[in-house]
PDB file of C-alpha atoms in Angstrom:
ATOM      1  CA  MET A   1      -6.159   9.079  24.197  1.00  0.00           C
ATOM      2  CA  THR A   2      -6.254   5.449  23.508  1.00  0.00           C
ATOM      3  CA  ARG A   3      -6.132   4.553  19.770  1.00  0.00           C
ATOM      4  CA  LEU A   4      -9.084   2.996  18.354  1.00  0.00           C
ATOM      5  CA  ARG A   5      -8.787  -0.121  17.226  1.00  0.00           C
ATOM      6  CA  ARG A   6      -9.496  -0.265  13.051  1.00  0.00           C
ATOM      7  CA  PHE A   7     -11.466  -2.813  11.010  1.00  0.00           C
ATOM      8  CA  PHE A   8     -12.452  -3.257   7.348  1.00  0.00           C
ATOM      9  CA  ALA A   9     -15.887  -4.182   6.751  1.00  0.00           C
ATOM     10  CA  GLY A  10     -15.990  -7.172   3.865  1.00  0.00           C
ATOM     11  CA  ASP A  11     -18.147  -8.124   1.388  1.00  0.00           C
ATOM     12  CA  GLY A  12     -20.665  -9.972   3.498  1.00  0.00           C
ATOM     13  CA  ASP A  13     -20.542  -6.598   5.999  1.00  0.00           C
ATOM     14  CA  CYS A  14     -24.011  -4.731   6.593  1.00  0.00           C
ATOM     15  CA  LEU A  15     -24.461  -0.693   6.188  1.00  0.00           C
ATOM     16  CA  ASP A  16     -28.461   0.245   7.042  1.00  0.00           C
ATOM     17  CA  GLY A  17     -28.125   3.813   8.527  1.00  0.00           C
ATOM     18  CA  ASP A  18     -26.283   4.025  11.232  1.00  0.00           C
ATOM     19  CA  LYS A  19     -25.887   0.158  11.712  1.00  0.00           C
ATOM     20  CA  ILE A  20     -23.521  -1.719  10.910  1.00  0.00           C
ATOM     21  CA  VAL A  21     -23.212  -5.597  11.374  1.00  0.00           C
ATOM     22  CA  LEU A  22     -19.759  -7.115  10.907  1.00  0.00           C
ATOM     23  CA  TYR A  23     -19.450 -10.873  10.042  1.00  0.00           C
ATOM     24  CA  GLU A  24     -15.839 -10.933   8.606  1.00  0.00           C
ATOM     25  CA  GLU A  25     -14.092  -9.743  11.764  1.00  0.00           C
ATOM     26  CA  PHE A  26     -16.592 -11.520  14.316  1.00  0.00           C
ATOM     27  CA  ALA A  27     -14.478 -14.407  15.987  1.00  0.00           C
ATOM     28  CA  HIS A  28     -11.283 -11.640  15.725  1.00  0.00           C
ATOM     29  CA  ILE A  29     -13.468  -8.883  17.658  1.00  0.00           C
ATOM     30  CA  SER A  30     -15.308 -11.054  20.360  1.00  0.00           C
ATOM     31  CA  ARG A  31     -12.685 -14.138  21.135  1.00  0.00           C
ATOM     32  CA  VAL A  32      -9.417 -12.642  19.855  1.00  0.00           C
ATOM     33  CA  LEU A  33      -9.797  -9.049  21.247  1.00  0.00           C
ATOM     34  CA  ARG A  34     -12.726 -10.045  23.888  1.00  0.00           C
ATOM     35  CA  MET A  35     -14.043  -6.978  23.433  1.00  0.00           C
ATOM     36  CA  LYS A  36     -17.432  -5.686  24.841  1.00  0.00           C
ATOM     37  CA  ALA A  37     -21.255  -4.057  24.155  1.00  0.00           C
ATOM     38  CA  GLY A  38     -20.273  -0.805  24.807  1.00  0.00           C
ATOM     39  CA  ASP A  39     -16.510  -0.593  23.791  1.00  0.00           C
ATOM     40  CA  ARG A  40     -15.596   1.837  20.439  1.00  0.00           C
ATOM     41  CA  LEU A  41     -13.851   1.085  17.557  1.00  0.00           C
ATOM     42  CA  ILE A  42     -13.461   2.192  13.875  1.00  0.00           C
ATOM     43  CA  VAL A  43     -15.028   0.717  10.501  1.00  0.00           C
ATOM     44  CA  CYS A  44     -13.192   1.497   7.077  1.00  0.00           C
ATOM     45  CA  PHE A  45     -15.530   0.733   3.837  1.00  0.00           C
ATOM     46  CA  ASN A  46     -12.703   1.434   1.841  1.00  0.00           C
ATOM     47  CA  ASP A  47     -14.125   4.798   0.958  1.00  0.00           C
ATOM     48  CA  GLY A  48     -12.215   7.150   2.523  1.00  0.00           C
ATOM     49  CA  ARG A  49     -13.841   7.415   5.612  1.00  0.00           C
ATOM     50  CA  ASP A  50     -13.765   6.640   9.075  1.00  0.00           C
ATOM     51  CA  CYS A  51     -16.881   5.269  11.095  1.00  0.00           C
ATOM     52  CA  GLU A  52     -16.048   5.472  14.881  1.00  0.00           C
ATOM     53  CA  CYS A  53     -18.807   2.910  16.698  1.00  0.00           C
ATOM     54  CA  GLU A  54     -20.123   1.350  19.664  1.00  0.00           C
ATOM     55  CA  ILE A  55     -20.335  -2.212  19.612  1.00  0.00           C
ATOM     56  CA  GLU A  56     -24.171  -2.842  20.829  1.00  0.00           C
ATOM     57  CA  SER A  57     -24.279  -6.674  20.818  1.00  0.00           C
ATOM     58  CA  PHE A  58     -23.232 -10.076  19.657  1.00  0.00           C
ATOM     59  CA  ASP A  59     -24.767 -13.036  18.253  1.00  0.00           C
ATOM     60  CA  LYS A  60     -23.606 -16.065  17.373  1.00  0.00           C
ATOM     61  CA  ASP A  61     -21.764 -14.882  14.009  1.00  0.00           C
ATOM     62  CA  CYS A  62     -21.659 -11.363  13.860  1.00  0.00           C
ATOM     63  CA  VAL A  63     -21.540  -8.081  15.965  1.00  0.00           C
ATOM     64  CA  ARG A  64     -23.654  -5.476  15.682  1.00  0.00           C
ATOM     65  CA  LEU A  65     -22.548  -1.653  16.002  1.00  0.00           C
ATOM     66  CA  LYS A  66     -23.769   1.540  15.977  1.00  0.00           C
ATOM     67  CA  ILE A  67     -22.006   4.610  13.958  1.00  0.00           C
ATOM     68  CA  LEU A  68     -21.290   7.365  16.531  1.00  0.00           C
ATOM     69  CA  SER A  69     -19.845   9.819  13.990  1.00  0.00           C
ATOM     70  CA  VAL A  70     -17.820   9.461  10.293  1.00  0.00           C
ATOM     71  CA  SER A  71     -15.013  11.502   9.207  1.00  0.00           C
ATOM     72  CA  CYS A  72     -12.401  11.643   6.610  1.00  0.00           C
ATOM     73  CA  CYS A  73      -9.359   9.797   6.988  1.00  0.00           C
ATOM     74  CA  ALA A  74      -6.664  12.165   7.933  1.00  0.00           C
ATOM     75  CA  ALA A  75      -4.065   8.947   6.981  1.00  0.00           C
ATOM     76  CA  GLU A  76      -4.385   8.887   3.298  1.00  0.00           C
ATOM     77  CA  ASN A  77      -2.320  10.898   0.914  1.00  0.00           C
ATOM     78  CA  ASP A  78      -2.904  13.663  -1.653  1.00  0.00           C
ATOM     79  CA  VAL A  79      -1.564  11.297  -4.881  1.00  0.00           C
ATOM     80  CA  GLY A  80      -2.076   7.737  -5.323  1.00  0.00           C
ATOM     81  CA  VAL A  81       0.922   5.474  -5.722  1.00  0.00           C
ATOM     82  CA  THR A  82       1.527   2.720  -6.808  1.00  0.00           C
ATOM     83  CA  LEU A  83       4.787   0.427  -5.863  1.00  0.00           C
ATOM     84  CA  PHE A  84       6.171  -1.661  -8.400  1.00  0.00           C
ATOM     85  CA  GLN A  85       8.343  -4.156  -6.349  1.00  0.00           C
ATOM     86  CA  GLY A  86      10.872  -6.464  -8.396  1.00  0.00           C
ATOM     87  CA  LEU A  87      10.515 -10.151  -5.985  1.00  0.00           C
ATOM     88  CA  ILE A  88      12.772 -10.700  -3.311  1.00  0.00           C
ATOM     89  CA  LYS A  89      13.264 -13.722  -1.394  1.00  0.00           C
ATOM     90  CA  GLY A  90      12.610 -14.401   1.878  1.00  0.00           C
ATOM     91  CA  GLU A  91      10.908 -12.553   4.498  1.00  0.00           C
ATOM     92  CA  ARG A  92      12.748  -9.423   3.314  1.00  0.00           C
ATOM     93  CA  MET A  93       9.600  -8.965   0.864  1.00  0.00           C
ATOM     94  CA  ASP A  94       6.887  -9.470   3.461  1.00  0.00           C
ATOM     95  CA  TRP A  95       8.944  -6.842   5.246  1.00  0.00           C
ATOM     96  CA  CYS A  96       9.035  -4.574   2.397  1.00  0.00           C
ATOM     97  CA  LEU A  97       5.120  -4.871   2.319  1.00  0.00           C
ATOM     98  CA  GLN A  98       4.075  -4.244   5.817  1.00  0.00           C
ATOM     99  CA  LYS A  99       6.887  -1.143   5.383  1.00  0.00           C
ATOM    100  CA  ALA A 100       5.053   0.306   1.893  1.00  0.00           C
ATOM    101  CA  VAL A 101       1.942   0.310   3.116  1.00  0.00           C
ATOM    102  CA  GLU A 102       3.016   2.518   6.338  1.00  0.00           C
ATOM    103  CA  LEU A 103       4.532   4.693   3.766  1.00  0.00           C
ATOM    104  CA  GLY A 104       1.414   4.857   1.824  1.00  0.00           C
ATOM    105  CA  ALA A 105       1.612   2.821  -1.440  1.00  0.00           C
ATOM    106  CA  ASP A 106      -2.274   2.128  -1.934  1.00  0.00           C
ATOM    107  CA  GLU A 107      -1.319  -0.553  -4.710  1.00  0.00           C
ATOM    108  CA  ILE A 108       1.704  -2.969  -4.940  1.00  0.00           C
ATOM    109  CA  ARG A 109       2.530  -4.716  -7.729  1.00  0.00           C
ATOM    110  CA  PRO A 110       5.458  -7.362  -7.305  1.00  0.00           C
ATOM    111  CA  PHE A 111       7.321  -8.142 -11.030  1.00  0.00           C
ATOM    112  CA  VAL A 112      10.338 -10.277 -11.951  1.00  0.00           C
ATOM    113  CA  GLY A 113      12.992  -9.799 -13.815  1.00  0.00           C
ATOM    114  CA  ARG A 114      16.125 -11.407 -15.248  1.00  0.00           C
ATOM    115  CA  ASN A 115      17.958 -10.961 -11.691  1.00  0.00           C
ATOM    116  CA  THR A 116      14.912 -12.065  -9.493  1.00  0.00           C
ATOM    117  CA  VAL A 117      16.249 -14.801  -7.056  1.00  0.00           C
ATOM    118  CA  ALA A 118      12.872 -15.270  -5.639  1.00  0.00           C
ATOM    119  CA  GLU A 119      10.859 -17.517  -7.398  1.00  0.00           C
ATOM    120  CA  ALA A 120       7.106 -16.100  -8.530  1.00  0.00           C
ATOM    121  CA  ASP A 121       4.532 -18.146  -6.238  1.00  0.00           C
ATOM    122  CA  PHE A 122       1.498 -16.634  -7.136  1.00  0.00           C
ATOM    123  CA  LYS A 123       0.000 -19.004  -4.287  1.00  0.00           C
ATOM    124  CA  LYS A 124       2.049 -16.044  -2.279  1.00  0.00           C
ATOM    125  CA  ILE A 125      -0.363 -13.122  -3.178  1.00  0.00           C
ATOM    126  CA  GLU A 126      -3.326 -14.357  -0.970  1.00  0.00           C
ATOM    127  CA  ARG A 127      -0.727 -14.272   2.427  1.00  0.00           C
ATOM    128  CA  PHE A 128       0.894 -11.016   0.583  1.00  0.00           C
ATOM    129  CA  ASN A 129      -2.621  -9.515   0.859  1.00  0.00           C
ATOM    130  CA  ARG A 130      -3.025 -10.311   4.414  1.00  0.00           C
ATOM    131  CA  ILE A 131       0.356  -8.276   5.259  1.00  0.00           C
ATOM    132  CA  ALA A 132      -1.413  -5.319   3.768  1.00  0.00           C
ATOM    133  CA  LYS A 133      -4.572  -5.601   5.791  1.00  0.00           C
ATOM    134  CA  GLU A 134      -3.274  -6.093   8.532  1.00  0.00           C
ATOM    135  CA  ALA A 135      -0.399  -3.373   7.790  1.00  0.00           C
ATOM    136  CA  SER A 136      -3.564  -0.699   6.584  1.00  0.00           C
ATOM    137  CA  LYS A 137      -5.479  -1.534   9.795  1.00  0.00           C
ATOM    138  CA  GLN A 138      -2.472  -1.193  11.910  1.00  0.00           C
ATOM    139  CA  CYS A 139      -1.326   2.641  10.366  1.00  0.00           C
ATOM    140  CA  GLY A 140      -4.834   4.164  10.445  1.00  0.00           C
ATOM    141  CA  ARG A 141      -5.178   3.568   6.701  1.00  0.00           C
ATOM    142  CA  ALA A 142      -8.844   4.042   5.371  1.00  0.00           C
ATOM    143  CA  PHE A 143      -8.315   1.940   2.250  1.00  0.00           C
ATOM    144  CA  VAL A 144      -6.498  -1.649   2.711  1.00  0.00           C
ATOM    145  CA  THR A 145      -3.328  -1.873  -0.208  1.00  0.00           C
ATOM    146  CA  GLU A 146      -4.454  -4.289  -2.462  1.00  0.00           C
ATOM    147  CA  VAL A 147      -1.163  -6.594  -3.598  1.00  0.00           C
ATOM    148  CA  LYS A 148      -1.972  -7.501  -7.235  1.00  0.00           C
ATOM    149  CA  GLU A 149      -0.712 -10.721  -9.592  1.00  0.00           C
ATOM    150  CA  ALA A 150       2.928 -10.883 -10.440  1.00  0.00           C
ATOM    151  CA  VAL A 151       3.732  -9.935 -13.665  1.00  0.00           C
ATOM    152  CA  ARG A 152       7.050 -10.284 -15.624  1.00  0.00           C
ATOM    153  CA  LEU A 153       8.924  -7.106 -15.870  1.00  0.00           C
ATOM    154  CA  ARG A 154       8.244  -7.333 -19.593  1.00  0.00           C
ATOM    155  CA  GLU A 155       4.487  -6.726 -18.489  1.00  0.00           C
ATOM    156  CA  LEU A 156       5.127  -3.646 -16.750  1.00  0.00           C
ATOM    157  CA  PRO A 157       4.928  -1.164 -19.500  1.00  0.00           C
ATOM    158  CA  ARG A 158       1.202  -2.021 -20.349  1.00  0.00           C
ATOM    159  CA  PHE A 159       0.406  -0.250 -16.793  1.00  0.00           C
ATOM    160  CA  PHE A 160       1.636   3.056 -17.624  1.00  0.00           C
ATOM    161  CA  GLY A 161      -0.762   4.398 -19.204  1.00  0.00           C
ATOM    162  CA  ASP A 162      -2.912   4.653 -15.791  1.00  0.00           C
ATOM    163  CA  PHE A 163       0.055   6.801 -14.291  1.00  0.00           C
ATOM    164  CA  ASP A 164       1.142  10.553 -14.593  1.00  0.00           C
ATOM    165  CA  LEU A 165       4.550   9.644 -13.545  1.00  0.00           C
ATOM    166  CA  VAL A 166       6.615   6.321 -13.782  1.00  0.00           C
ATOM    167  CA  LEU A 167       9.985   6.466 -11.362  1.00  0.00           C
ATOM    168  CA  LEU A 168      12.445   4.160 -12.103  1.00  0.00           C
ATOM    169  CA  CYS A 169      15.022   3.632  -9.074  1.00  0.00           C
ATOM    170  CA  ASN A 170      18.087   3.353 -11.301  1.00  0.00           C
ATOM    171  CA  GLU A 171      21.697   2.391  -9.551  1.00  0.00           C
ATOM    172  CA  HIS A 172      23.445   3.583 -12.402  1.00  0.00           C
ATOM    173  CA  GLU A 173      21.665   6.564 -13.028  1.00  0.00           C
ATOM    174  CA  SER A 174      24.084   9.638 -12.230  1.00  0.00           C
ATOM    175  CA  GLN A 175      22.163  12.798 -14.117  1.00  0.00           C
ATOM    176  CA  LYS A 176      18.625  12.859 -12.722  1.00  0.00           C
ATOM    177  CA  THR A 177      17.540  12.902  -8.672  1.00  0.00           C
ATOM    178  CA  LEU A 178      14.033  11.177  -7.903  1.00  0.00           C
ATOM    179  CA  SER A 179      13.580  15.164  -6.659  1.00  0.00           C
ATOM    180  CA  ASP A 180      14.678  16.430 -10.082  1.00  0.00           C
ATOM    181  CA  ALA A 181      11.986  14.420 -11.841  1.00  0.00           C
ATOM    182  CA  LEU A 182       9.401  16.065  -9.103  1.00  0.00           C
ATOM    183  CA  ASP A 183      10.335  19.355  -9.939  1.00  0.00           C
ATOM    184  CA  GLY A 184       8.130  21.249 -11.421  1.00  0.00           C
ATOM    185  CA  ARG A 185       5.147  18.675 -11.080  1.00  0.00           C
ATOM    186  CA  LEU A 186       2.264  19.883  -9.343  1.00  0.00           C
ATOM    187  CA  GLN A 187      -0.606  18.504 -10.648  1.00  0.00           C
ATOM    188  CA  LEU A 188      -0.021  14.848 -10.151  1.00  0.00           C
ATOM    189  CA  THR A 189      -2.932  12.454  -9.303  1.00  0.00           C
ATOM    190  CA  ARG A 190      -0.658   9.133  -9.431  1.00  0.00           C
ATOM    191  CA  VAL A 191       2.741   8.012  -9.588  1.00  0.00           C
ATOM    192  CA  ALA A 192       4.322   4.764  -9.988  1.00  0.00           C
ATOM    193  CA  VAL A 193       7.584   3.854  -8.607  1.00  0.00           C
ATOM    194  CA  ILE A 194       9.594   1.279  -9.495  1.00  0.00           C
ATOM    195  CA  VAL A 195      12.151  -1.151  -7.500  1.00  0.00           C
ATOM    196  CA  GLY A 196      14.364  -4.340  -8.581  1.00  0.00           C
ATOM    197  CA  SER A 197      14.870  -6.926  -6.568  1.00  0.00           C
ATOM    198  CA  GLU A 198      18.491  -8.202  -4.901  1.00  0.00           C
ATOM    199  CA  GLY A 199      20.503  -8.900  -8.788  1.00  0.00           C
ATOM    200  CA  GLY A 200      18.824  -4.946  -9.771  1.00  0.00           C
ATOM    201  CA  PHE A 201      18.035  -4.459 -13.371  1.00  0.00           C
ATOM    202  CA  GLU A 202      19.836  -5.051 -16.871  1.00  0.00           C
ATOM    203  CA  THR A 203      20.463  -2.713 -19.162  1.00  0.00           C
ATOM    204  CA  GLU A 204      18.095  -4.028 -21.654  1.00  0.00           C
ATOM    205  CA  GLU A 205      15.338  -3.897 -19.003  1.00  0.00           C
ATOM    206  CA  ILE A 206      16.092  -0.149 -18.049  1.00  0.00           C
ATOM    207  CA  ASN A 207      15.951   0.647 -21.797  1.00  0.00           C
ATOM    208  CA  LEU A 208      12.585  -1.472 -22.175  1.00  0.00           C
ATOM    209  CA  LEU A 209      11.519   0.254 -18.713  1.00  0.00           C
ATOM    210  CA  VAL A 210      13.001   4.216 -19.863  1.00  0.00           C
ATOM    211  CA  ASP A 211      11.776   4.135 -23.881  1.00  0.00           C
ATOM    212  CA  ALA A 212       7.745   2.793 -22.666  1.00  0.00           C
ATOM    213  CA  GLY A 213       7.818   5.935 -20.542  1.00  0.00           C
ATOM    214  CA  ALA A 214       9.733   5.303 -16.945  1.00  0.00           C
ATOM    215  CA  VAL A 215      11.933   8.583 -15.696  1.00  0.00           C
ATOM    216  CA  SER A 216      15.044   7.010 -14.257  1.00  0.00           C
ATOM    217  CA  VAL A 217      16.130   8.425 -11.074  1.00  0.00           C
ATOM    218  CA  SER A 218      19.064   8.090  -8.920  1.00  0.00           C
ATOM    219  CA  LEU A 219      17.952   7.745  -4.974  1.00  0.00           C
ATOM    220  CA  GLY A 220      21.645   9.028  -3.950  1.00  0.00           C
ATOM    221  CA  ARG A 221      24.702   8.018  -3.364  1.00  0.00           C
ATOM    222  CA  ARG A 222      24.823   4.843  -1.662  1.00  0.00           C
ATOM    223  CA  VAL A 223      23.418   1.691  -2.817  1.00  0.00           C
ATOM    224  CA  LEU A 224      20.479   0.672  -1.255  1.00  0.00           C
ATOM    225  CA  ARG A 225      18.780  -2.363  -0.522  1.00  0.00           C
ATOM    226  CA  ALA A 226      15.897  -3.898  -2.752  1.00  0.00           C
ATOM    227  CA  GLU A 227      13.917  -3.837   0.387  1.00  0.00           C
ATOM    228  CA  THR A 228      14.387  -0.399   1.341  1.00  0.00           C
ATOM    229  CA  ALA A 229      15.012   1.602  -2.341  1.00  0.00           C
ATOM    230  CA  GLY A 230      11.269   1.666  -2.675  1.00  0.00           C
ATOM    231  CA  LEU A 231      10.931   2.581   1.342  1.00  0.00           C
ATOM    232  CA  TYR A 232      13.317   5.342   0.538  1.00  0.00           C
ATOM    233  CA  ALA A 233      11.528   6.413  -2.830  1.00  0.00           C
ATOM    234  CA  LEU A 234       8.163   6.136  -1.103  1.00  0.00           C
ATOM    235  CA  SER A 235       9.318   8.207   2.189  1.00  0.00           C
ATOM    236  CA  VAL A 236      10.348  11.336  -0.619  1.00  0.00           C
ATOM    237  CA  LEU A 237       6.918  11.434  -2.377  1.00  0.00           C
ATOM    238  CA  ASN A 238       5.191  11.423   0.814  1.00  0.00           C
ATOM    239  CA  GLU A 239       7.196  14.626   1.484  1.00  0.00           C
ATOM    240  CA  ARG A 240       7.068  16.343  -1.736  1.00  0.00           C
ATOM    241  CA  LEU A 241       3.924  16.112  -3.473  1.00  0.00           C
ATOM    242  CA  ASN A 242       1.316  15.553   0.054  1.00  0.00           C
ATOM    243  CA  ASN A 243      -0.181  18.609   0.601  1.00  0.00           C
ATOM    244  CA  ARG A 244      -2.379  18.258   3.624  1.00  0.00           C
ATOM    245  CA  LYS A 245      -1.069  19.744   7.030  1.00  0.00           C
ATOM    246  CA  ILE A 246      -0.958  16.951   9.959  1.00  0.00           C
TER     247      ILE A 246
END
């Protein structure tokens, strides 16, 4: 069975009954993909639903669709996860963001610590969000993962109140694993994962985050790269916290 292409409706797009008018994706649908009347696709309104649609017609700046069916997207997790990712130098950050979306992160906030090598270029956030949107399409998400503006590590504790559990991935932790921290926690709705950049964390930074409520956890016996540590943690969370059967 052919997998239908997925698009996210933007602020300027219209939903009226069983009709959708897309403006933002018009060029992509008509000129890049060369789709035509009668073709089917999925449209998401960032509300957890998949709208299967059929193209009815094209105007000079929009495509008109008819909704055939609406269903809940099965790709979303039961527990919301935010990844606080230390900025990584070069294209590895792009790759990390893409894979984090695929593994279910619904929000990503880059941060800068004492040992961060990459510069905090706030202009990159727009590009990061384009990467996240394309990854959300590719992996069948119903929501576009949002990449927030980068902050300093010392600012992270102000976000902790939004979560039931904040996990600090710490290569020096020897007492508690990620799985240990999840044992017995059955009522979680939002979880945060903090992963450092290439240089890791200073002791003072670890103490700051733990004192603010983060739980220091080990990701195993091996030292993981900055771009893979968060992905490992997300994979464990997917397995342990999401109860929906495939």
